[in-house]
Amino acid sequence: MFEGALDNLGSLKQQYGLGKSATEVVLVIEAYKALRDRAPYPPSHMVAHLNGSFSFIVFDNSTSTLFVASRARAKGEVHRVGAFCWNGSRKDQVGKVPLYWGITADGHVAFADNVDLLKGACGKSLASFPQGCFFSTAVGELMSYENPKNKITAVPAEDEEMWGATYKVT
């Protein structure tokens, strides 16, 4: 799944040797595969080179690895990890492409670009996936790809109108 747009799609197509007709989806898959095959590149290396506003999910069948990332385009490209604000559109006021995640009753992590798809299955664990971060089953935790050495802390929502958590990089 890929939602959003890459501002540097043209230069990335050249970098990865892709044709002019390659889409963002093809680029993300090919970039992921290229860096996986040239290991030991960390997953954050691929995402750090993508400019724009996007959310994506890649499942690597060869390694049974799930890789999820999200990034918002903000003025001055300010790193933004924080509160969720749903306004019904595909992008919010800072160019954030929505991506949600939560834990199902049977303990599985679930992701979707539509909050309504997860509400019943994830209950109070449902949250907006934090911008500037990635999750990989190979790594086993949520990490900031802009600051991979920094710890990410979940802060439970206190407002009764909100569910889930917000996240901050410390």
Coordinates of C-alpha atoms in Angstrom, one line a residue, residues 11 47 51 54 60 67 83 86 89 93 105 116 121 155 161:
S11 CA 15.8 11.5 -9.3
V47 CA 13.1 5.9 3.9
N51 CA 11.1 13.4 0.1
F54 CA 3.5 9.5 2.3
D60 CA 8.6 -8.9 2.0
F67 CA 8.0 -2.7 6.8
A83 CA -1.1 14.2 18.0
W86 CA -8.9 13.4 11.9
S89 CA -9.6 14.2 4.3
Q93 CA -3.4 20.6 7.3
A105 CA -7.9 -8.9 20.3
D116 CA -12.9 2.9 10.2
A121 CA -10.8 -4.8 15.7
V155 CA 1.9 8.8 25.5
E161 CA -12.7 12.2 22.4

